[in-house]
Short mmCIF file of C-alpha atoms in Angstrom, two decimals:
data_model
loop_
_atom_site.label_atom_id
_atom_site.label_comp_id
_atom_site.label_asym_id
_atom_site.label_seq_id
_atom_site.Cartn_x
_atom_site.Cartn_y
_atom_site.Cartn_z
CA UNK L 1 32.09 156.47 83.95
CA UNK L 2 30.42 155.74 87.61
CA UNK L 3 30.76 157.93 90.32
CA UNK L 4 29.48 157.57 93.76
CA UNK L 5 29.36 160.92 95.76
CA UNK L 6 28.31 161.82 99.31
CA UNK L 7 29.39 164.97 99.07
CA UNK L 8 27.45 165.86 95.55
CA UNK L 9 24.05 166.73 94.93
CA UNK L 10 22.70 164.05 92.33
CA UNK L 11 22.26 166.78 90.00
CA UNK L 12 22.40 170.57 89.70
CA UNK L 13 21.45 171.01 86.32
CA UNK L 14 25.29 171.94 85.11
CA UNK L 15 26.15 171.67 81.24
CA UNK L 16 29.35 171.51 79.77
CA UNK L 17 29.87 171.75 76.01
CA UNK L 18 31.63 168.95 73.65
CA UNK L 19 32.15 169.01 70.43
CA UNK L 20 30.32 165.92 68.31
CA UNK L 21 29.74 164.91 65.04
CA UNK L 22 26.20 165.29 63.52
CA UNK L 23 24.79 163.82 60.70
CA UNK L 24 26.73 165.40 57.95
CA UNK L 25 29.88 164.21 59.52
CA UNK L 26 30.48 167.84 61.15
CA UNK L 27 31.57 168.88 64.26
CA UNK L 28 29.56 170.61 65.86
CA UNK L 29 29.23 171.91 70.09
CA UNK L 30 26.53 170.79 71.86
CA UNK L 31 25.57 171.44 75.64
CA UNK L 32 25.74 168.59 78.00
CA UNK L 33 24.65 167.94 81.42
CA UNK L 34 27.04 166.74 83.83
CA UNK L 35 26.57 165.93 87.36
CA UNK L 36 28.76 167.96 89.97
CA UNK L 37 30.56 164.69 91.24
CA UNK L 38 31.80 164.44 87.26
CA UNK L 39 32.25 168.53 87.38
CA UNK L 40 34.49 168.34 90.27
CA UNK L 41 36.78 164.72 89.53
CA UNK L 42 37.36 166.87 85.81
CA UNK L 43 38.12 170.19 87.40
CA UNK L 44 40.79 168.24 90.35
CA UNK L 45 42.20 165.49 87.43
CA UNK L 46 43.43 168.16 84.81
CA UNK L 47 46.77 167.29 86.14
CA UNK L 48 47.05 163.66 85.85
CA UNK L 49 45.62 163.46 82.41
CA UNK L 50 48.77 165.69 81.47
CA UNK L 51 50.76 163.28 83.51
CA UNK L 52 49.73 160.19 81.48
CA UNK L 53 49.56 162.06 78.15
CA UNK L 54 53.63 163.29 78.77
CA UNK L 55 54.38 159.77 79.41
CA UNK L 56 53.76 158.53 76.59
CA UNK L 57 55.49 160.83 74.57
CA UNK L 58 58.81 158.83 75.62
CA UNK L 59 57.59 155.83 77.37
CA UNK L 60 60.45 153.81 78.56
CA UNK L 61 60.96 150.31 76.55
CA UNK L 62 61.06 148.09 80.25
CA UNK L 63 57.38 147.76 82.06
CA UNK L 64 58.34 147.06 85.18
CA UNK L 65 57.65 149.34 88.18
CA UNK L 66 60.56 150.85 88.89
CA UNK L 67 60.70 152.01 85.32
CA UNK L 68 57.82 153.10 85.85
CA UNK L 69 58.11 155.28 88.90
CA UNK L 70 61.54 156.67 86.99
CA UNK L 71 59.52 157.68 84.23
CA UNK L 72 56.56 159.30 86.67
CA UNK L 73 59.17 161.40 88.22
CA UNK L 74 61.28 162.33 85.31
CA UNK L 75 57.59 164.07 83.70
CA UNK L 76 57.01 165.13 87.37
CA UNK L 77 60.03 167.47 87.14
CA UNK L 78 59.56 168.25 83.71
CA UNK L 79 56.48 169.87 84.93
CA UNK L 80 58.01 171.68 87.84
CA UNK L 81 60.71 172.62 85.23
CA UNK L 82 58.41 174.42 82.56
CA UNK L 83 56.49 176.13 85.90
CA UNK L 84 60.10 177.59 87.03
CA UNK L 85 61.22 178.61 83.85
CA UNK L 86 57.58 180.26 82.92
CA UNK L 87 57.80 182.27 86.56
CA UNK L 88 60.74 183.71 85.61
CA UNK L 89 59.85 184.95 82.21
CA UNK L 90 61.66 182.29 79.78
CA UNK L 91 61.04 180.02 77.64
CA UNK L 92 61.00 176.29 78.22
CA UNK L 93 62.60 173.66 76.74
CA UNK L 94 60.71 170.58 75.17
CA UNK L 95 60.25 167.58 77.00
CA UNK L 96 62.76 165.50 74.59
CA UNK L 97 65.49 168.07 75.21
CA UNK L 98 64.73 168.34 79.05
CA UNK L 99 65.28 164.47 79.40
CA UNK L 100 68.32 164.71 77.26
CA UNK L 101 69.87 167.23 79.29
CA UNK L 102 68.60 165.72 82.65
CA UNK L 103 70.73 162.33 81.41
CA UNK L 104 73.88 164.30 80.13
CA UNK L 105 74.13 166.55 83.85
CA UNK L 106 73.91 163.23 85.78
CA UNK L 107 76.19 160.88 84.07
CA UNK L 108 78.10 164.17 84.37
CA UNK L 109 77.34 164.14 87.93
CA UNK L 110 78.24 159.92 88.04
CA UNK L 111 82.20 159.98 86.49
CA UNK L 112 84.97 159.89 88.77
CA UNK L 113 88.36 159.70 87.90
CA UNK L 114 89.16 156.13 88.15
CA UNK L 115 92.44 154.72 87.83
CA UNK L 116 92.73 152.69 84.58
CA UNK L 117 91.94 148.93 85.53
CA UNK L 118 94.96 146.36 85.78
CA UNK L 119 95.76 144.28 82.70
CA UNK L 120 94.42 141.18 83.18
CA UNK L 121 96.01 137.64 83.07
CA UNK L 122 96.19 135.77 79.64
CA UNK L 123 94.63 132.49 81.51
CA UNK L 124 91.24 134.98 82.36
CA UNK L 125 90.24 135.83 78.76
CA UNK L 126 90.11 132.10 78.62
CA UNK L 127 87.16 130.19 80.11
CA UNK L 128 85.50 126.92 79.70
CA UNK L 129 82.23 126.60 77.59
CA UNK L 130 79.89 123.57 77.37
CA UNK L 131 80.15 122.50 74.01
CA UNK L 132 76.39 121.28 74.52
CA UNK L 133 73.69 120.39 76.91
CA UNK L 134 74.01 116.90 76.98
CA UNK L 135 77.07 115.74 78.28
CA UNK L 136 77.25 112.30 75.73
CA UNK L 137 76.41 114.05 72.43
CA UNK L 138 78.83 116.69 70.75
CA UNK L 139 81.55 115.87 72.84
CA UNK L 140 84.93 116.26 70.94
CA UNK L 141 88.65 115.02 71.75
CA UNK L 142 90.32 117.05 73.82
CA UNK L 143 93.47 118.78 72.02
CA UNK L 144 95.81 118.23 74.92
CA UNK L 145 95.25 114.80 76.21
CA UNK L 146 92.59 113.08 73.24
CA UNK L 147 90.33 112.34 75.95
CA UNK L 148 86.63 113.00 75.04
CA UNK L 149 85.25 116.13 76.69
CA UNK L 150 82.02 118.06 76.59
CA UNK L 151 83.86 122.03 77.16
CA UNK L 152 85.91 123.94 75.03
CA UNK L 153 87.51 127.34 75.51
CA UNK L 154 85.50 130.27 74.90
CA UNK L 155 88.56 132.19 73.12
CA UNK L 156 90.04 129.55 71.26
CA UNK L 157 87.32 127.41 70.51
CA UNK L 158 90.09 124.54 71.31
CA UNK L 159 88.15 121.67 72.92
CA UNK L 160 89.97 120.82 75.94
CA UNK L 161 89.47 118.88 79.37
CA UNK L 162 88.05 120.75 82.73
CA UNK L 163 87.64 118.02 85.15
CA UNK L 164 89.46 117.57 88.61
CA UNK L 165 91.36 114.53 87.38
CA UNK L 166 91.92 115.94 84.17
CA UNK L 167 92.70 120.27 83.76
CA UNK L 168 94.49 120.45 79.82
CA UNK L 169 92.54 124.08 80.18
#
């Protein structure tokens, strides 16, 4: 780690202890001198670390940034969450719980009484499908007028013709 500090003295002669392994392969604590630039980022940090380390308890499956952010403030108020509950004496659910009840109270919060849609024509569950990319190989004949054609319909898997000169669809 490099830090550059104004602020700081270069050194004050502050230790900190870590444990490391010796010889034997035992831990052990040793003293270790830190300078007060180091002192300070790891005493103002403590928070961010937990950040990071809560994310990826349940990191969400999409990277991109808005996922991202979603999953920042979803540990954000987990935090606040266990502070409340802690001031007022009880005890705090787990993260995995708190994110399961955060999703159940707000697609709670998202249903509204919606009329049930309209039926919908017989003609819209069927729609033309290109048989394949290239519009002179796996053509078939055309069930209605024997014509060649490259679609089909997506329900029936009937080849059929859906040109403006020719609609057997």
């Amino acid at each position: 780690m490099c830090l550059c500090s104004t602020i700081h003295t270069a050194h004050t002669g502050d230790t900190i202890q870590r444990r490391v392994k010796d010889e034997d392969g035992h831990w052990v604590l040793w003293e270790i001198s830190v300078p007060p630039a180091v002192k300070e980022f790891n005493r103002c940090m403590g928070g961010v670390d937990l950040s990071d380390a809560l994310i990826t308890y349940y990191k969400v499956i999409h990277k991109t940034q808005k996922w991202y952010f979603m999953d920042i403030a979803i540990v954000k108020a987990f935090l606040l969450y266990k502070v409340i509950t802690k001031g007022k004496g009880q005890v705090p659910m787990h993260q995995k719980a708190f994110r399961e009840t955060l999703v159940e109270e707000l697609s709670a919060a998202a249903t509204v009484d919606r009329p049930a849609p309209s039926p919908t024509p017989h003609r819209a569950h069927h729609k033309p499908v290109h048989i394949s990319g290239d519009s002179t190989t796996g053509r078939l004949r055309c069930r209605h007028c024997h014509a060649k054609t490259p679609v089909k319909c997506s329900s029936c898997d009937v080849p059929l013709c859906f040109l403006p000169s020719r609609d057997c669809l």
